[in-house]
Amino acid sequence: MTSGERLTVGELLEALGARLSRGAVEDLARPLERLCDRGMLALPDARPAVSACVMAAADAAAGPPEPAPALLVVPAGTPWLDGYPGAAAEVADARLALALASALFVDPHLPPPGVHPRAVVHHTAVLGEGVRVDAAAVVAADAVVGAGSCVGAGAVVGAGARLGVDCRLHPGVTLYPGVVLGDRVTLHAGSVIGADGFGYAAGRTGVTKIHHLGGVVLGDDVEVGANTCIDRGTLADTVVGARTKIDNACQVGHNVRIGSDTLIAGLTGIGGSARVGSGVIIGGAVAVSDHVTIHDGARVAGRSGVTKDVPAGATWAGFPARPHRQFVRELYLLGKLEEWWRRTKAGGEGAGPA
């Protein structure tokens, strides 16, 4: 939705696959100008009369919001909904509803297509229909930029790089030569895709660089946060699967392969040749050693250090990372050490752990 358009309650419900649980038919035509949560409704500039409020289960547990928004979206089975006086809808997954709704309220602020006079586009580069290349951006020889894509100010698309349709390169992004992006890939400011990995041979004559001949391939709908680096492979490609999201300030080493629908939080570093499966969630500031595998559906808690393979569907934590239950028990026992030491020193009974 752009700033000149107004979404209605009915249109939002259609997008969510929901219908009114409370309210009247005329509520469906009410215009919506903003999306909010419970906390925003209490702010002086809340404008509840034109707001849609999506409430998570924890917020819904506190009772109905005041003031009432134009549309309230709550988890199915919210107990107080029967007595709610305003327009409301129930959904099975409130967080998914928030994600779907947020897409309808985005104003992309994109200028019209075209090449800025101060951009540099090589004569052998191919720009699809509706492409935008902003000031000081560079599109090098033989690069291909898919239809509807935007190359932000100061971004660099290296020689032979290929972008699918509707990609978004924010200001200062660097794509090294030969990088391949699928459709609808978003790279945030300052991210660097395709730099050489950290590969050297150390011997009697000193340190010799191992030249990196592979590339980087990002699948459809991948999003990479600001100032994140994804290194090119040594011989084969570094690969990130479709719909995977990587947060700000992460490092993905050479030859890494990441599956689809995986979430990687900020400040995480993944060592060379590691494997991360599909549907994995990695918390912030995690260190993943080179050549280990985190299997499909696994979870790794923030600030963990992964030094060996994590089984599919498992949740690990700690440094070094181990099964979460083991980690929690060890923390508990560690907290008891001083007490046991004092009891042992005093000669008390039952000095050891239970």
Tab-separated table of C-alpha atoms in Angstrom:
chain	number	residue	atom	x	y	z
A	1	MET	CA	0.000	0.000	0.000
A	2	THR	CA	1.337	3.424	-0.919
A	3	SER	CA	0.700	6.705	0.852
A	4	GLY	CA	-2.102	7.537	-1.595
A	5	GLU	CA	-4.098	4.360	-0.991
A	6	ARG	CA	-6.302	3.375	1.927
A	7	LEU	CA	-6.893	-0.231	2.875
A	8	THR	CA	-10.298	-1.220	4.251
A	9	VAL	CA	-11.117	-3.605	7.074
A	10	GLY	CA	-12.668	-6.002	4.574
A	11	GLU	CA	-9.586	-6.009	2.347
A	12	LEU	CA	-7.311	-6.707	5.283
A	13	LEU	CA	-9.481	-9.590	6.471
A	14	GLU	CA	-9.503	-11.051	2.961
A	15	ALA	CA	-5.694	-10.938	2.878
A	16	LEU	CA	-5.560	-12.691	6.254
A	17	GLY	CA	-8.090	-15.326	5.234
A	18	ALA	CA	-10.241	-14.278	8.194
A	19	ARG	CA	-13.738	-12.931	8.763
A	20	LEU	CA	-15.386	-10.768	11.379
A	21	SER	CA	-16.084	-12.572	14.635
A	22	ARG	CA	-17.541	-9.406	16.167
A	23	GLY	CA	-18.905	-6.280	14.518
A	24	ALA	CA	-21.307	-5.242	11.771
A	25	VAL	CA	-21.190	-5.502	7.986
A	26	GLU	CA	-20.626	-1.755	7.683
A	27	ASP	CA	-17.353	-2.167	9.599
A	28	LEU	CA	-15.887	-3.891	6.544
A	29	ALA	CA	-15.806	-0.596	4.641
A	30	ARG	CA	-13.925	1.334	7.328
A	31	PRO	CA	-10.583	2.686	6.079
A	32	LEU	CA	-7.327	1.755	7.768
A	33	GLU	CA	-4.235	3.939	7.792
A	34	ARG	CA	-1.919	2.170	10.178
A	35	LEU	CA	-1.054	-1.145	11.779
A	36	CYS	CA	-0.374	-1.233	15.503
A	37	ASP	CA	0.033	-3.417	18.563
A	38	ARG	CA	-1.531	-3.045	22.013
A	39	GLY	CA	1.191	-0.753	23.324
A	40	MET	CA	0.800	1.703	20.454
A	41	LEU	CA	-2.900	2.188	21.228
A	42	ALA	CA	-1.950	3.897	24.498
A	43	LEU	CA	0.230	6.503	22.790
A	44	PRO	CA	-1.038	10.079	22.325
A	45	ASP	CA	-0.908	9.796	18.526
A	46	ALA	CA	-2.517	6.352	18.400
A	47	ARG	CA	-5.439	7.237	16.067
A	48	PRO	CA	-7.383	4.073	16.968
A	49	ALA	CA	-10.275	4.955	14.657
A	50	VAL	CA	-8.107	4.215	11.607
A	51	SER	CA	-5.878	1.509	13.097
A	52	ALA	CA	-5.797	-2.263	12.858
A	53	CYS	CA	-4.391	-3.886	15.993
A	54	VAL	CA	-2.895	-7.384	15.881
A	55	MET	CA	-2.486	-8.839	19.367
A	56	ALA	CA	-0.226	-11.722	20.310
A	57	ALA	CA	-1.471	-14.257	22.849
A	58	ALA	CA	0.459	-12.602	25.682
A	59	ASP	CA	-1.151	-9.230	24.943
A	60	ALA	CA	-4.607	-10.752	24.542
A	61	ALA	CA	-4.291	-12.353	27.980
A	62	ALA	CA	-4.414	-8.866	29.508
A	63	GLY	CA	-7.980	-8.318	28.301
A	64	PRO	CA	-9.529	-6.096	25.635
A	65	PRO	CA	-7.568	-3.010	24.577
A	66	GLU	CA	-8.571	0.550	25.306
A	67	PRO	CA	-9.281	2.532	23.253
A	68	ALA	CA	-10.753	0.075	20.769
A	69	PRO	CA	-9.195	0.115	17.279
A	70	ALA	CA	-11.088	0.026	14.001
A	71	LEU	CA	-10.220	-3.676	13.758
A	72	LEU	CA	-8.851	-6.007	16.399
A	73	VAL	CA	-7.158	-9.267	15.358
A	74	VAL	CA	-6.641	-11.806	18.156
A	75	PRO	CA	-5.684	-15.483	18.519
A	76	ALA	CA	-8.555	-17.929	18.147
A	77	GLY	CA	-10.215	-18.774	21.446
A	78	THR	CA	-9.549	-15.434	23.146
A	79	PRO	CA	-11.992	-15.734	26.091
A	80	TRP	CA	-13.203	-12.134	26.373
A	81	LEU	CA	-14.023	-11.729	22.686
A	82	ASP	CA	-17.736	-12.550	23.087
A	83	GLY	CA	-18.271	-9.354	25.062
A	84	TYR	CA	-16.032	-7.133	22.941
A	85	PRO	CA	-17.996	-4.156	21.550
A	86	GLY	CA	-15.909	-3.416	18.439
A	87	ALA	CA	-14.981	-5.091	15.167
A	88	ALA	CA	-12.766	-8.130	15.732
A	89	ALA	CA	-11.457	-11.208	13.955
A	90	GLU	CA	-9.836	-14.410	15.175
A	91	VAL	CA	-6.824	-16.067	13.545
A	92	ALA	CA	-4.982	-19.310	14.201
A	93	ASP	CA	-1.540	-17.677	14.178
A	94	ALA	CA	-1.372	-14.044	15.292
A	95	ARG	CA	2.304	-13.659	14.389
A	96	LEU	CA	1.689	-14.882	10.858
A	97	ALA	CA	-1.271	-12.502	10.656
A	98	LEU	CA	1.040	-9.651	11.663
A	99	ALA	CA	3.513	-10.640	8.960
A	100	LEU	CA	0.818	-10.776	6.275
A	101	ALA	CA	-0.769	-7.526	7.424
A	102	SER	CA	2.531	-5.664	7.585
A	103	ALA	CA	3.117	-6.286	3.876
A	104	LEU	CA	-0.080	-4.375	3.082
A	105	PHE	CA	1.012	-1.274	4.977
A	106	VAL	CA	4.461	-0.933	3.413
A	107	ASP	CA	5.130	2.274	1.529
A	108	PRO	CA	8.260	1.369	-0.462
A	109	HIS	CA	9.129	4.994	-1.311
A	110	LEU	CA	10.638	3.821	-4.575
A	111	PRO	CA	11.378	6.461	-7.217
A	112	PRO	CA	10.338	5.733	-10.799
A	113	PRO	CA	12.448	3.335	-12.878
A	114	GLY	CA	15.478	4.601	-14.733
A	115	VAL	CA	19.224	5.104	-14.519
A	116	HIS	CA	20.438	8.100	-12.533
A	117	PRO	CA	22.766	10.400	-14.524
A	118	ARG	CA	25.523	9.757	-11.983
A	119	ALA	CA	25.223	5.977	-12.118
A	120	VAL	CA	27.640	3.909	-14.200
A	121	VAL	CA	26.183	1.068	-16.261
A	122	HIS	CA	28.505	-0.835	-18.578
A	123	HIS	CA	27.302	-1.075	-22.160
A	124	THR	CA	27.278	-4.893	-21.997
A	125	ALA	CA	25.139	-5.013	-18.856
A	126	VAL	CA	21.494	-6.003	-19.264
A	127	LEU	CA	18.780	-4.159	-17.343
A	128	GLY	CA	15.295	-5.642	-17.275
A	129	GLU	CA	12.080	-3.687	-17.590
A	130	GLY	CA	11.378	-1.261	-14.751
A	131	VAL	CA	14.874	-1.384	-13.219
A	132	ARG	CA	16.073	1.519	-11.085
A	133	VAL	CA	19.799	2.346	-10.745
A	134	ASP	CA	20.444	5.158	-8.264
A	135	ALA	CA	23.215	7.741	-8.016
A	136	ALA	CA	26.828	6.515	-7.792
A	137	ALA	CA	25.762	2.904	-8.326
A	138	VAL	CA	27.833	0.735	-10.663
A	139	VAL	CA	26.607	-2.117	-12.853
A	140	ALA	CA	29.654	-3.788	-14.373
A	141	ALA	CA	30.219	-5.644	-17.628
A	142	ASP	CA	27.911	-8.548	-18.497
A	143	ALA	CA	25.863	-8.150	-15.322
A	144	VAL	CA	22.137	-8.890	-15.566
A	145	VAL	CA	19.605	-7.030	-13.426
A	146	GLY	CA	16.138	-8.577	-13.496
A	147	ALA	CA	12.909	-6.696	-14.139
A	148	GLY	CA	11.616	-4.477	-11.358
A	149	SER	CA	14.869	-4.575	-9.397
A	150	CYS	CA	16.434	-1.576	-7.655
A	151	VAL	CA	20.171	-0.939	-7.288
A	152	GLY	CA	20.557	1.612	-4.486
A	153	ALA	CA	22.894	4.562	-4.270
A	154	GLY	CA	26.542	3.565	-4.198
A	155	ALA	CA	25.802	-0.127	-4.682
A	156	VAL	CA	28.068	-2.196	-6.924
A	157	VAL	CA	26.938	-5.078	-9.131
A	158	GLY	CA	30.100	-6.867	-10.209
A	159	ALA	CA	30.941	-8.211	-13.627
A	160	GLY	CA	28.765	-11.139	-14.635
A	161	ALA	CA	26.584	-10.970	-11.535
A	162	ARG	CA	22.954	-11.929	-12.070
A	163	LEU	CA	19.909	-10.579	-10.231
A	164	GLY	CA	16.451	-12.089	-10.549
A	165	VAL	CA	13.258	-10.069	-10.747
A	166	ASP	CA	12.202	-7.574	-8.072
A	167	CYS	CA	15.491	-7.650	-6.173
A	168	ARG	CA	16.350	-4.762	-3.854
A	169	LEU	CA	19.931	-3.685	-3.232
A	170	HIS	CA	19.997	-0.973	-0.593
A	171	PRO	CA	22.703	1.727	-0.581
A	172	GLY	CA	26.290	0.583	-0.378
A	173	VAL	CA	25.705	-3.092	-1.166
A	174	THR	CA	28.555	-4.859	-2.967
A	175	LEU	CA	28.038	-7.869	-5.219
A	176	TYR	CA	31.348	-9.313	-6.325
A	177	PRO	CA	31.697	-10.709	-9.863
A	178	GLY	CA	29.634	-13.781	-10.664
A	179	VAL	CA	27.266	-13.624	-7.686
A	180	VAL	CA	23.797	-15.003	-8.463
A	181	LEU	CA	20.616	-13.771	-6.771
A	182	GLY	CA	17.223	-15.396	-7.190
A	183	ASP	CA	13.962	-13.470	-7.418
A	184	ARG	CA	12.863	-10.945	-4.768
A	185	VAL	CA	16.166	-11.001	-2.890
A	186	THR	CA	16.711	-8.085	-0.487
A	187	LEU	CA	20.202	-6.999	0.549
A	188	HIS	CA	20.413	-4.290	3.186
A	189	ALA	CA	22.915	-1.460	3.321
A	190	GLY	CA	26.582	-2.322	3.459
A	191	SER	CA	26.230	-6.059	2.904
A	192	VAL	CA	29.020	-7.693	0.911
A	193	ILE	CA	28.289	-10.801	-1.130
A	194	GLY	CA	31.059	-12.765	-2.788
A	195	ALA	CA	34.286	-11.534	-1.191
A	196	ASP	CA	37.114	-14.050	-0.923
A	197	GLY	CA	36.905	-16.431	1.998
A	198	PHE	CA	39.579	-16.758	4.651
A	199	GLY	CA	41.690	-19.371	2.914
A	200	TYR	CA	45.471	-19.540	3.186
A	201	ALA	CA	48.227	-22.140	3.203
A	202	ALA	CA	50.790	-21.637	5.954
A	203	GLY	CA	54.157	-23.287	5.410
A	204	ARG	CA	57.883	-22.859	5.677
A	205	THR	CA	57.859	-20.097	3.082
A	206	GLY	CA	55.165	-18.113	4.866
A	207	VAL	CA	51.476	-17.659	4.166
A	208	THR	CA	50.172	-18.234	0.632
A	209	LYS	CA	46.703	-17.169	-0.462
A	210	ILE	CA	44.284	-19.802	-1.767
A	211	HIS	CA	42.412	-18.081	-4.563
A	212	HIS	CA	38.665	-18.504	-4.435
A	213	LEU	CA	37.192	-19.720	-7.712
A	214	GLY	CA	33.637	-20.432	-6.548
A	215	GLY	CA	30.753	-18.012	-6.250
A	216	VAL	CA	27.719	-17.235	-4.104
A	217	VAL	CA	24.141	-18.241	-4.925
A	218	LEU	CA	21.215	-16.788	-2.958
A	219	GLY	CA	17.804	-18.385	-3.514
A	220	ASP	CA	14.438	-16.710	-4.049
A	221	ASP	CA	13.141	-14.416	-1.288
A	222	VAL	CA	16.380	-14.444	0.692
A	223	GLU	CA	16.935	-11.370	2.884
A	224	VAL	CA	20.367	-10.352	4.162
A	225	GLY	CA	20.813	-7.732	6.890
A	226	ALA	CA	23.023	-4.664	6.925
A	227	ASN	CA	26.793	-5.169	7.037
A	228	THR	CA	26.582	-8.925	6.660
A	229	CYS	CA	29.253	-10.705	4.621
A	230	ILE	CA	28.775	-13.923	2.659
A	231	ASP	CA	32.052	-15.195	1.217
A	232	ARG	CA	32.452	-16.914	-2.123
A	233	GLY	CA	33.388	-20.584	-2.224
A	234	THR	CA	36.911	-21.843	-2.674
A	235	LEU	CA	36.089	-24.078	-5.645
A	236	ALA	CA	32.316	-24.658	-5.419
A	237	ASP	CA	29.657	-22.077	-4.530
A	238	THR	CA	28.506	-20.813	-1.155
A	239	VAL	CA	24.724	-21.344	-1.193
A	240	VAL	CA	21.806	-19.865	0.776
A	241	GLY	CA	18.416	-21.509	0.213
A	242	ALA	CA	15.080	-19.903	-0.585
A	243	ARG	CA	13.313	-17.731	2.009
A	244	THR	CA	16.215	-17.843	4.455
A	245	LYS	CA	16.705	-14.642	6.468
A	246	ILE	CA	20.094	-13.536	7.795
A	247	ASP	CA	20.267	-10.651	10.270
A	248	ASN	CA	22.706	-7.735	10.497
A	249	ALA	CA	26.455	-8.086	11.048
A	250	CYS	CA	26.716	-11.807	10.345
A	251	GLN	CA	29.611	-13.654	8.718
A	252	VAL	CA	29.024	-16.637	6.435
A	253	GLY	CA	32.294	-18.301	5.483
A	254	HIS	CA	33.382	-19.872	2.228
A	255	ASN	CA	31.714	-23.089	1.030
A	256	VAL	CA	28.894	-22.824	3.583
A	257	ARG	CA	25.560	-24.255	2.478
A	258	ILE	CA	22.379	-23.074	4.201
A	259	GLY	CA	18.984	-24.611	3.514
A	260	SER	CA	15.608	-22.944	3.000
A	261	ASP	CA	13.393	-21.162	5.541
A	262	THR	CA	16.212	-20.752	8.057
A	263	LEU	CA	16.553	-17.779	10.440
A	264	ILE	CA	19.974	-16.537	11.577
A	265	ALA	CA	20.108	-13.708	14.132
A	266	GLY	CA	22.667	-10.903	14.269
A	267	LEU	CA	26.375	-11.193	15.060
A	268	THR	CA	26.442	-14.881	14.174
A	269	GLY	CA	29.521	-16.298	12.481
A	270	ILE	CA	29.442	-19.502	10.438
A	271	GLY	CA	32.802	-21.077	9.704
A	272	GLY	CA	33.864	-22.325	6.309
A	273	SER	CA	32.287	-25.479	4.860
A	274	ALA	CA	29.684	-25.686	7.631
A	275	ARG	CA	26.239	-26.995	6.728
A	276	VAL	CA	23.022	-25.495	8.081
A	277	GLY	CA	19.807	-27.297	7.213
A	278	SER	CA	16.321	-26.075	6.385
A	279	GLY	CA	13.975	-24.661	9.004
A	280	VAL	CA	16.834	-23.993	11.418
A	281	ILE	CA	16.756	-21.108	13.924
A	282	ILE	CA	20.085	-19.717	15.155
A	283	GLY	CA	20.080	-17.090	17.901
A	284	GLY	CA	22.258	-14.001	18.095
A	285	ALA	CA	26.042	-14.035	18.480
A	286	VAL	CA	26.357	-17.762	17.808
A	287	ALA	CA	29.713	-19.148	16.675
A	288	VAL	CA	29.502	-22.129	14.322
A	289	SER	CA	32.769	-23.976	13.777
A	290	ASP	CA	33.909	-24.887	10.302
A	291	HIS	CA	32.823	-28.223	8.803
A	292	VAL	CA	30.055	-28.926	11.349
A	293	THR	CA	26.437	-29.620	10.393
A	294	ILE	CA	23.311	-28.185	11.995
A	295	HIS	CA	20.578	-30.483	10.746
A	296	ASP	CA	17.039	-29.592	9.628
A	297	GLY	CA	14.739	-28.016	12.190
A	298	ALA	CA	17.389	-27.589	14.867
A	299	ARG	CA	17.488	-24.627	17.274
A	300	VAL	CA	20.631	-23.006	18.649
A	301	ALA	CA	20.327	-20.544	21.545
A	302	GLY	CA	22.005	-17.153	21.407
A	303	ARG	CA	25.701	-16.858	22.334
A	304	SER	CA	26.255	-20.579	21.851
A	305	GLY	CA	29.359	-22.110	20.329
A	306	VAL	CA	28.628	-24.998	17.965
A	307	THR	CA	31.663	-27.268	17.789
A	308	LYS	CA	30.008	-30.507	16.648
A	309	ASP	CA	26.978	-31.622	14.670
A	310	VAL	CA	23.521	-30.700	15.982
A	311	PRO	CA	20.849	-33.391	15.345
A	312	ALA	CA	17.673	-32.642	13.419
A	313	GLY	CA	14.973	-31.014	15.534
A	314	ALA	CA	17.230	-30.669	18.577
A	315	THR	CA	17.649	-27.548	20.714
A	316	TRP	CA	21.191	-26.822	21.840
A	317	ALA	CA	22.711	-24.096	23.997
A	318	GLY	CA	25.922	-23.102	25.715
A	319	PHE	CA	29.587	-22.749	24.902
A	320	PRO	CA	30.432	-25.327	23.773
A	321	ALA	CA	26.885	-26.066	22.656
A	322	ARG	CA	25.180	-29.200	23.981
A	323	PRO	CA	21.564	-30.363	24.387
A	324	HIS	CA	19.501	-27.665	26.071
A	325	ARG	CA	18.365	-29.809	29.027
A	326	GLN	CA	21.948	-30.785	29.745
A	327	PHE	CA	23.008	-27.140	29.528
A	328	VAL	CA	20.303	-26.014	31.973
A	329	ARG	CA	21.129	-28.784	34.464
A	330	GLU	CA	24.821	-27.926	34.341
A	331	LEU	CA	24.018	-24.279	35.010
A	332	TYR	CA	21.932	-25.319	38.008
A	333	LEU	CA	24.720	-27.503	39.369
A	334	LEU	CA	27.270	-24.764	38.788
A	335	GLY	CA	25.146	-22.397	40.840
A	336	LYS	CA	25.220	-24.889	43.716
A	337	LEU	CA	29.012	-25.293	43.818
A	338	GLU	CA	29.653	-22.604	46.408
A	339	GLU	CA	26.946	-23.995	48.691
A	340	TRP	CA	28.375	-27.511	48.434
A	341	TRP	CA	31.893	-26.235	49.016
A	342	ARG	CA	30.844	-24.408	52.175
A	343	ARG	CA	28.975	-27.466	53.473
A	344	THR	CA	31.915	-29.731	52.698
A	345	LYS	CA	34.327	-27.365	54.406
A	346	ALA	CA	32.081	-27.301	57.468
A	347	GLY	CA	31.842	-31.101	57.452
A	348	GLY	CA	28.103	-31.060	56.877
A	349	GLU	CA	26.141	-34.042	55.652
A	350	GLY	CA	24.912	-34.322	52.106
A	351	ALA	CA	27.646	-32.086	50.809
A	352	GLY	CA	27.546	-33.400	47.267
A	353	PRO	CA	24.958	-32.929	44.551
A	354	ALA	CA	21.660	-34.762	44.677
